[in-house]
Short mmCIF file of C-alpha atoms in Angstrom, two decimals:
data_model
loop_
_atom_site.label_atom_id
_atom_site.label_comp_id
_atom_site.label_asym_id
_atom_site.label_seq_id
_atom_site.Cartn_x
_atom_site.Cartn_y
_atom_site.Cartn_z
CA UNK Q 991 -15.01 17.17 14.06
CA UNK Q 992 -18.04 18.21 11.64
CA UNK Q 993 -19.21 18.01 8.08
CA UNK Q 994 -17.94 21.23 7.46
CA UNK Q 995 -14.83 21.09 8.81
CA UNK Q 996 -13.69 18.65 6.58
CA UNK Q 997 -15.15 19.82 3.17
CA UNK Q 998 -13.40 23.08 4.42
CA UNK Q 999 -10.09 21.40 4.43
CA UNK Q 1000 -10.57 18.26 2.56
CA UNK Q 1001 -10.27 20.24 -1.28
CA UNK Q 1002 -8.79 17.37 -2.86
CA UNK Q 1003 -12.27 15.29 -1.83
CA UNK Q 1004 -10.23 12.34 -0.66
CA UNK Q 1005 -13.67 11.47 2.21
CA UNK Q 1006 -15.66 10.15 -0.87
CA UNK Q 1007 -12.71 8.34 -2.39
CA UNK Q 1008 -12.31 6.66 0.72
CA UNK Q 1009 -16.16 6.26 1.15
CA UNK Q 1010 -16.59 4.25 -2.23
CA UNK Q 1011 -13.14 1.67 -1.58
CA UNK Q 1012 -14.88 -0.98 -1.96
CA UNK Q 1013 -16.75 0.32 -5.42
CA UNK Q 1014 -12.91 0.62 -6.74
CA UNK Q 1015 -12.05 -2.57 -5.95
CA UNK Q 1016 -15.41 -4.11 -7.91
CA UNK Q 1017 -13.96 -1.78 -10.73
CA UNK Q 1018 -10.31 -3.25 -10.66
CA UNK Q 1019 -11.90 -6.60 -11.73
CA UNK Q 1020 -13.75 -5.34 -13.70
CA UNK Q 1021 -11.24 -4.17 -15.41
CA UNK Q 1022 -8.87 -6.74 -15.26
CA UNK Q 1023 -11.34 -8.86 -16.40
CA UNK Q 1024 -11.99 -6.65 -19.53
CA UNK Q 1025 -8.09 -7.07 -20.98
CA UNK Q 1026 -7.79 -10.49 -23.07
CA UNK Q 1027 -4.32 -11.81 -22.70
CA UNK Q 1028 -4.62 -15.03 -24.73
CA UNK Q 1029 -2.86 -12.92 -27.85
CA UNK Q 1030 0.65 -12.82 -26.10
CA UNK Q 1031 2.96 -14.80 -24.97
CA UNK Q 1032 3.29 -15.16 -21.41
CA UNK Q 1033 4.99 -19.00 -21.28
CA UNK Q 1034 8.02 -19.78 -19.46
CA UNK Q 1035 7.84 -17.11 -17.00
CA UNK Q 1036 10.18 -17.86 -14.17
CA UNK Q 1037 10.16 -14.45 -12.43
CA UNK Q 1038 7.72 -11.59 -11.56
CA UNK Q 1039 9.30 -7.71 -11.46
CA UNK Q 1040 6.53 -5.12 -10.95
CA UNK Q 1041 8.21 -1.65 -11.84
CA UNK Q 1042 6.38 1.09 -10.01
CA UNK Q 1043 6.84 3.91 -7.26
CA UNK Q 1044 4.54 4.98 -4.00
CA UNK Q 1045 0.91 4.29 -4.62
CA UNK Q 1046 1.40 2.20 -8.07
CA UNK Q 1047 3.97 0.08 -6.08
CA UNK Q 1048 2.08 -0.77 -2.76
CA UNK Q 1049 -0.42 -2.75 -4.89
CA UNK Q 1050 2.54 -5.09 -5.66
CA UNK Q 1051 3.63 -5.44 -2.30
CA UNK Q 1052 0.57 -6.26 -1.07
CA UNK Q 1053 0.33 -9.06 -3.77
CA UNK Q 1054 3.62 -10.10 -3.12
CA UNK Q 1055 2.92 -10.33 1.13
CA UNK Q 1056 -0.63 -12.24 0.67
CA UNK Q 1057 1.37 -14.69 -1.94
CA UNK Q 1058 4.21 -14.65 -0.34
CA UNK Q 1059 3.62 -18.86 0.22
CA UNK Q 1060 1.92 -20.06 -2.75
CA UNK Q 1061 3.45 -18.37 -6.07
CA UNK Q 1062 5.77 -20.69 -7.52
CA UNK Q 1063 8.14 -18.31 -9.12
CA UNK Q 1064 9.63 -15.27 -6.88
CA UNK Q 1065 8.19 -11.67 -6.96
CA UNK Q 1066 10.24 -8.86 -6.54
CA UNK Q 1067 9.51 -4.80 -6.16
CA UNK Q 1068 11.73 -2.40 -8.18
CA UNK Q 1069 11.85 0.74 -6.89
CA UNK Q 1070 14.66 1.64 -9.48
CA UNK Q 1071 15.39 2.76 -12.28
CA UNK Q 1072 16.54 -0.39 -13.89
CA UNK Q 1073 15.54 -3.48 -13.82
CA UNK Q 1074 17.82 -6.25 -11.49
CA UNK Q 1075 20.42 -8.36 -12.76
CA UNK Q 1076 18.49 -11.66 -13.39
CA UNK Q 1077 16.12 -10.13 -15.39
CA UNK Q 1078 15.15 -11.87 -18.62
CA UNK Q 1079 13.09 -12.89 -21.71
CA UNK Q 1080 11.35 -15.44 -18.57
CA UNK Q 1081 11.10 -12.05 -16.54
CA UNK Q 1082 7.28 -10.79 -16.26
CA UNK Q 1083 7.69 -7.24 -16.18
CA UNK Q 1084 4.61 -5.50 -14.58
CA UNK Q 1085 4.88 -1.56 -15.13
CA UNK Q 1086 2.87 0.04 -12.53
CA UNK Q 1087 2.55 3.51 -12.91
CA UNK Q 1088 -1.12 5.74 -12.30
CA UNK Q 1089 0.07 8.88 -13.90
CA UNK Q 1090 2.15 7.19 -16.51
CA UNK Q 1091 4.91 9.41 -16.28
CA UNK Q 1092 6.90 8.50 -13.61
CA UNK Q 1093 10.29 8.83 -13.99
CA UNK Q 1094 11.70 5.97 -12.41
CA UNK Q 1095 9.31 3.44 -13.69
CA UNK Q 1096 9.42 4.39 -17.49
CA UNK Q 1097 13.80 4.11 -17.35
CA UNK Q 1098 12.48 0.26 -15.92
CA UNK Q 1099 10.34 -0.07 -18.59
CA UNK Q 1100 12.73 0.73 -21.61
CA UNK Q 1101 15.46 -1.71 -19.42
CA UNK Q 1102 13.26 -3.86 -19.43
CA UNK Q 1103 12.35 -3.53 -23.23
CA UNK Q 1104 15.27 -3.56 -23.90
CA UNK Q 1105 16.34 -7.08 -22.10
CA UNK Q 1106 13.37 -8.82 -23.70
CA UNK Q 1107 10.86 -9.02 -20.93
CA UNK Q 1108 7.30 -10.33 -21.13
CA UNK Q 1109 5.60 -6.89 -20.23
CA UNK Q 1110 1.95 -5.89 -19.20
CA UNK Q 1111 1.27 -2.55 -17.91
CA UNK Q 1112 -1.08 -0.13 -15.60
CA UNK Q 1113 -1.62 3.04 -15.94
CA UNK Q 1114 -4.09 5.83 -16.98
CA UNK Q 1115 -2.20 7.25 -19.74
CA UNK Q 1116 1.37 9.18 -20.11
CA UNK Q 1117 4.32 7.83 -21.12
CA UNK Q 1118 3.73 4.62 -20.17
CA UNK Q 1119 0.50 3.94 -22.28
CA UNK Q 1120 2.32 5.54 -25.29
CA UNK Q 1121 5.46 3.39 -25.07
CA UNK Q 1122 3.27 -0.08 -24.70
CA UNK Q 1123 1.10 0.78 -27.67
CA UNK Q 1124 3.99 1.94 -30.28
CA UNK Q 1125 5.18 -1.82 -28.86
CA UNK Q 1126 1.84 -3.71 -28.64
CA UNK Q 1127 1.71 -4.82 -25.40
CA UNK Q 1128 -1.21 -5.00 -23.27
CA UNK Q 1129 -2.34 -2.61 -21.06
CA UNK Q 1130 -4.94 -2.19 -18.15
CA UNK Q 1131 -6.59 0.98 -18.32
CA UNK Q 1132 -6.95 2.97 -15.20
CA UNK Q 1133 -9.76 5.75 -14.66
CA UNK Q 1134 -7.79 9.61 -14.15
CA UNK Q 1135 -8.73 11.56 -11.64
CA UNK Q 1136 -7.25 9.63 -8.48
CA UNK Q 1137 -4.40 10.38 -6.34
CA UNK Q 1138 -2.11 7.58 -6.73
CA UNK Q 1139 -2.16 6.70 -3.37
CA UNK Q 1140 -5.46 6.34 -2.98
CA UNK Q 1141 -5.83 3.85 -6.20
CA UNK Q 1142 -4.48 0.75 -3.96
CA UNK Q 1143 -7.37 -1.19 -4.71
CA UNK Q 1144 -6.61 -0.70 -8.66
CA UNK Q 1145 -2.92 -1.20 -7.82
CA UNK Q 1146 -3.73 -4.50 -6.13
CA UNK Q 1147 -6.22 -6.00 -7.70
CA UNK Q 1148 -5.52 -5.85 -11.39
CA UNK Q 1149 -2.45 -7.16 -10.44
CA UNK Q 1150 -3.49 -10.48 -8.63
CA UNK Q 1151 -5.56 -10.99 -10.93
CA UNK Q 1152 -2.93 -10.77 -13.65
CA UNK Q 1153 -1.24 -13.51 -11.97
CA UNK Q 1154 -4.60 -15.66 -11.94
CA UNK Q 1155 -5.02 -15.31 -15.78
CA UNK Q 1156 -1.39 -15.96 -16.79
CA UNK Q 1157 -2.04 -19.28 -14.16
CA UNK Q 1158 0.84 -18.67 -11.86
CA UNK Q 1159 -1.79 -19.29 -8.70
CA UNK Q 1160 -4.51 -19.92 -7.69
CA UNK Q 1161 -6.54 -17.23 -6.38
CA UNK Q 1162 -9.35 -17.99 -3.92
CA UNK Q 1163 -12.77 -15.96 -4.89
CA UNK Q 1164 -14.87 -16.23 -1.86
CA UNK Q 1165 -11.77 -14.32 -0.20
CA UNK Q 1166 -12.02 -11.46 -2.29
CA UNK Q 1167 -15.87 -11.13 -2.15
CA UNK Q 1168 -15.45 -11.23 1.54
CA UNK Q 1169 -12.93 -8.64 1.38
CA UNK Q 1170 -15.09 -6.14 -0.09
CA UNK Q 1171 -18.06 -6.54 1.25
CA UNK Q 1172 -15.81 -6.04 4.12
CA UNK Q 1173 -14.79 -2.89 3.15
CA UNK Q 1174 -18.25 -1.87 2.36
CA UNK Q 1175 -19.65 -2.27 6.01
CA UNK Q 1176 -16.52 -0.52 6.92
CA UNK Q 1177 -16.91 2.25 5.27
CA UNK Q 1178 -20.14 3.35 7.16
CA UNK Q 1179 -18.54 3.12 10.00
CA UNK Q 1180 -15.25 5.18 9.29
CA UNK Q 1181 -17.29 7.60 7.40
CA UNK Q 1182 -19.47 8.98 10.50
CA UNK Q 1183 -18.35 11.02 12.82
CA UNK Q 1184 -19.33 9.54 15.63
CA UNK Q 1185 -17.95 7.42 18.82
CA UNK Q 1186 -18.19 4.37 17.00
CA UNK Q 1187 -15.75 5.41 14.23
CA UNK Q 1188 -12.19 3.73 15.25
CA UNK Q 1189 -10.52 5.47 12.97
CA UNK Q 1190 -11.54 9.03 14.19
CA UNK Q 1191 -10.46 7.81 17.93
CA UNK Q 1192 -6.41 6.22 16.62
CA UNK Q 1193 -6.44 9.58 15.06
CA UNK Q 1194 -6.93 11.74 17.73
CA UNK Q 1195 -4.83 9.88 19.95
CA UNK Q 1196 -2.06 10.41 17.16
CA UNK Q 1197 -2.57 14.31 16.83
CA UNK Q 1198 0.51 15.80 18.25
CA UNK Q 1199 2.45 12.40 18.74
CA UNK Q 1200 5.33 10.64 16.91
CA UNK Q 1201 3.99 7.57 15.75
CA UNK Q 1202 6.11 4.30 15.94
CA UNK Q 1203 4.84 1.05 14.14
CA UNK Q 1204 5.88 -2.30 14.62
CA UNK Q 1205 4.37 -5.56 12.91
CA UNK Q 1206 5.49 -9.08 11.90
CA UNK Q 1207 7.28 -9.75 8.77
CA UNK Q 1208 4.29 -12.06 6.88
CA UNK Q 1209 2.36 -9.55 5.20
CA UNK Q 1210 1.87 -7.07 7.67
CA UNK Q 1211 5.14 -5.77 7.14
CA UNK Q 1212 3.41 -3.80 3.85
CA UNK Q 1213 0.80 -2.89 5.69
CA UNK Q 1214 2.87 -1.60 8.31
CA UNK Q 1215 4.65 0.38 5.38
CA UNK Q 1216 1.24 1.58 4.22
CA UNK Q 1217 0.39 3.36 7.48
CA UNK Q 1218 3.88 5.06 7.44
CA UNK Q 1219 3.12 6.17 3.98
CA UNK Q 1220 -0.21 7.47 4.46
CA UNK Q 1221 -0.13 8.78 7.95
CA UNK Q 1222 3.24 10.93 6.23
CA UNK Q 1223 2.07 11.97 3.19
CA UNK Q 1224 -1.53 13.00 4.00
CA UNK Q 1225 -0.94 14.03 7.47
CA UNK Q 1226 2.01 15.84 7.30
CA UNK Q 1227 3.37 13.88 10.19
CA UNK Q 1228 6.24 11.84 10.68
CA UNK Q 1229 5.93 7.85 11.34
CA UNK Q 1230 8.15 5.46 11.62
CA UNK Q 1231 8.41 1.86 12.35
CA UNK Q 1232 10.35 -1.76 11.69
CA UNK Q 1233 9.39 -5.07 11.39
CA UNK Q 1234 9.89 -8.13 13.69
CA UNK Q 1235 12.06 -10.05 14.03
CA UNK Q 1236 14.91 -7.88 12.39
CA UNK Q 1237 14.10 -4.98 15.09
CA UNK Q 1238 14.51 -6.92 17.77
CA UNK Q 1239 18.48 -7.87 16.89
CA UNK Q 1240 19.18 -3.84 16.93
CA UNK Q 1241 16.26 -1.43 17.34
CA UNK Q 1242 15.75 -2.54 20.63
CA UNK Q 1243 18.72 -1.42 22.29
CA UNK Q 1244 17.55 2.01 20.77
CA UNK Q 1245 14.87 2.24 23.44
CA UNK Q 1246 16.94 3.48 26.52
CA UNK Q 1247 18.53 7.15 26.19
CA UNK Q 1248 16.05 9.65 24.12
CA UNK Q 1249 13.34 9.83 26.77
CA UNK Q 1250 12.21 13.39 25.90
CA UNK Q 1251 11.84 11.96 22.59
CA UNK Q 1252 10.20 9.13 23.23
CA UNK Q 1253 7.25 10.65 25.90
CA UNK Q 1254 6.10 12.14 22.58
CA UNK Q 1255 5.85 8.53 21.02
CA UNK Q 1256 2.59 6.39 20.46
CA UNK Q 1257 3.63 2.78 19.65
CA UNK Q 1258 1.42 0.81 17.37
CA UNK Q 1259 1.11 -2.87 16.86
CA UNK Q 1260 -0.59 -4.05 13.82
CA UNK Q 1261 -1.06 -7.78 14.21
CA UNK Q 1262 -2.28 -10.58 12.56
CA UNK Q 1263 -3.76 -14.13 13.91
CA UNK Q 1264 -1.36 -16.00 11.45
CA UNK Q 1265 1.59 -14.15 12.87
CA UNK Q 1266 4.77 -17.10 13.45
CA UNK Q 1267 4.14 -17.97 17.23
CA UNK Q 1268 7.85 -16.55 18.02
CA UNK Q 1269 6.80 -13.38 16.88
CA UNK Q 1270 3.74 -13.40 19.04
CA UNK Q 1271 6.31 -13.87 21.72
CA UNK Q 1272 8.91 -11.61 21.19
CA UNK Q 1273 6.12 -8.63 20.75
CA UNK Q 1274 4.45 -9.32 24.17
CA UNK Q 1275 7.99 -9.26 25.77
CA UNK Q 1276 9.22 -6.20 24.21
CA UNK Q 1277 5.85 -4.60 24.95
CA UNK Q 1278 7.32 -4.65 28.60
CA UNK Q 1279 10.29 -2.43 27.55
CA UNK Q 1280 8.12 0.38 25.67
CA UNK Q 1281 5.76 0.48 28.39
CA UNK Q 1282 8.59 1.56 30.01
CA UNK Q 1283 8.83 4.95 28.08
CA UNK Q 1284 5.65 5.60 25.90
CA UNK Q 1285 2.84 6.82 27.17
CA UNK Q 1286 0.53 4.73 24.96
CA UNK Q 1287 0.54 1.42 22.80
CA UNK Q 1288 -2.41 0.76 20.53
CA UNK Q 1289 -3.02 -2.78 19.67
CA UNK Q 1290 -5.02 -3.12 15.95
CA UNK Q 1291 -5.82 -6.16 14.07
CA UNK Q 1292 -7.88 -7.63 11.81
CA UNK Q 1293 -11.06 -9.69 12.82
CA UNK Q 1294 -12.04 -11.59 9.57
CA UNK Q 1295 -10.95 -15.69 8.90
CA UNK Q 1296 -9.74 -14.59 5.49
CA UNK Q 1297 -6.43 -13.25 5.55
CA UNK Q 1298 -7.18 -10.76 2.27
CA UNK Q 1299 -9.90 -9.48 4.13
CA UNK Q 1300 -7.20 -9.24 7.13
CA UNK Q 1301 -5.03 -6.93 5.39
CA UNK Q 1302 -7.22 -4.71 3.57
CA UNK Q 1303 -9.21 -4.01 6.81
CA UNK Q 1304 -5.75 -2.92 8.37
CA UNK Q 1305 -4.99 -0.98 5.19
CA UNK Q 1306 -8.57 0.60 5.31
CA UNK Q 1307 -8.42 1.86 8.93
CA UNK Q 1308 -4.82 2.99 8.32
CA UNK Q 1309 -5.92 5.44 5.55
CA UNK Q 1310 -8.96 6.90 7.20
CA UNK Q 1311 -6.58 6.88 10.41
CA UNK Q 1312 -4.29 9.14 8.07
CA UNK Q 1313 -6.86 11.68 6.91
CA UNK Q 1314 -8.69 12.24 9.98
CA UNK Q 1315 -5.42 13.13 11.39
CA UNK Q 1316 -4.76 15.30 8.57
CA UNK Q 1317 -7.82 16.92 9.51
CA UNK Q 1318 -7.26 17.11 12.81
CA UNK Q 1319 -3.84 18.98 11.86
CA UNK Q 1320 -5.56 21.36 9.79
CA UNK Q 1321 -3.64 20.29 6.25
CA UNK Q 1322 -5.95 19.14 3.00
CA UNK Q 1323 -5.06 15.68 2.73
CA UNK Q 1324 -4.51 15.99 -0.75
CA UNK Q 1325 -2.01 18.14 -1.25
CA UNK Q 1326 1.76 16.98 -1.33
CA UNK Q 1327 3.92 20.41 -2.19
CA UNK Q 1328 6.87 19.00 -1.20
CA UNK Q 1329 6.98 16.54 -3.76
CA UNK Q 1330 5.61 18.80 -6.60
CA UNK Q 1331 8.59 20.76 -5.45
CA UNK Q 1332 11.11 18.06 -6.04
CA UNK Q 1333 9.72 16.63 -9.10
CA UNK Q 1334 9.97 20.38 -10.51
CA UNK Q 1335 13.29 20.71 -9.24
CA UNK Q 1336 14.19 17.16 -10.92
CA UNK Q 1337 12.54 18.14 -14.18
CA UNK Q 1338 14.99 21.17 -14.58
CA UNK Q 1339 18.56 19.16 -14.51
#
């Protein structure tokens, strides 16, 4: 693979987005750091909702997974257009949306207007920004000029530290300095061309293949979502995956009749040190049944003792994974016509 061949393809310039990561992440403190919330009132909260879809959502699963043991109140996704049941005036409602105009998360935000939430949004303008000034809430101002996916480290990071300000956990600052400096020496390596880069090698082994990926259930389950995400949306390729345990009480079985199918597969294993030791187990037994039938398993994990630095060097060799192979494929990572097609179809009924 040269230069050439990906400025040729790569219109959308998604190399040097990926190149300066850990330059967006600095800026997503910088920026949270920027918004003063001491003007509102954020007492009694009792539950966290962050509203948001694709790349404005992922952030919030990713704070969710790495807090998953210490934040006192629950945190929940929504993926709706309405907010859940037990949402309240002791709700924090997060509305996460990049372009500002996503459909699903502005119907959230007027529910959740509308059932006297404590609200704080992200976003870069749109709908969203207009709505939370005509109702003077605070808002954390994202850059334009980013494809939502590839904001994650906005997405993530204004949001944990959101959390930290409003003093609903602790947040541990060595671990996020780690994490991007981290990044940073990552980022030379995934951005040469060379037989050093990982990322280059996991996606040539993927060109042509159906990728299957398993992980735990403590935090790499999002980043097992991630890959799936990325690896279909800017490679054009299918992925799927589950999580363990829960795969292992039906997916399982599933391993035994499609065998044309299945000599096409790559299985991947994204792991993580602090993995329950029962999970450990059950993924080197089942290993033994998909050796059975795939051709190849790929073991990844991360190698640092912090476990934010863990997940965003999974999610960071999962996205370069995903453009390479876009790349390889011979598709501009960028561009997603299918679902300019649908949201055009949407916006005419």
């Amino acid at each position: 693979m040269t230069e050439l061949e990906i400025k040729t393809l790569d219109k959308g310039n998604m190399f040097d987005v990926l190149s300066n990561f850990s330059s967006q992440c600095e800026d997503a403190l910088k920026i949270a750091e920027a918004v003063d919330l001491s003007g509102y009132d954020f007492t009694g909260i009792d539950n966290i909702v962050l509203n948001g879809l694709g790349g404005s959502a992922i952030g919030g699963d990713l704070v969710r997974g790495y807090l998953q043991y210490s934040l006192p109140v629950p945190m929940f996704i929504n993926r709706n257009y309405s907010m859940p049941g037990f949402a309240s005036d002791k709700t924090l409602s997060i509305i996460s949306s990049y372009s500002g105009d996503t459909e699903e998360t502005n119907a959230a935000f007027i529910d959740s207007l509308n059932k006297n939430c404590k609200i704080i949004c992200i976003t870069s303008g749109g709908k969203v920004e207009s709505l939370a000034k005509e109702n003077n809430l605070p808002v954390f101002k994202l850059p334009k000029g980013f494809q939502p996916r590839c904001a994650v480290g906005y997405s993530f990071f204004i949001v944990l530290k959101i959390i930290q300000k409003l003093k609903l956990a602790e947040i541990n600052e060595k671990e996020i300095s780690e994490t991007i400096r981290i990044i940073n020496d990552l980022s030379t390596v995934y951005s040469s061309q060379n037989e050093m880069n990982t990322a280059l090698k996991i996606a040539e082994s993927l060109k042509g293949k159906l990728p299957v990926i398993y992980s735990g259930i403590d935090v790499m389950d999002v980043v097992n979502y991630r890959w799936r995400g990325q690896i279909c949306e800017n490679a054009e390729t299918l992925a799927f995956g589950n999580i363990y345990p829960e795969m292992n009480h039906n997916e399982l079985v599933g391993w035994r009749i499609n065998k044309d199918v299945m000599k096409n597969i790559v299985v991947i294993y994204l792991r993580d040190k602090d993995d329950n030791e029962r999970i450990k187990l059950r993924m080197d037994i089942t290993k033994e049944i998909y050796k059975r039938y795939s051709e190849k398993i790929l073991e990844i994990s991360g190698n640092s003792e912090y476990k934010l630095a863990r997940i965003f060097e999974m999610i960071y060799l999962g996205d370069w994974i995903s453009f390479y192979l876009a790349i390889l494929n011979n598709v501009d990572p960028s561009e997603i016509e299918p679902i300019h097609y649908l949201k055009k179809k949407l916006s005419e009924m």
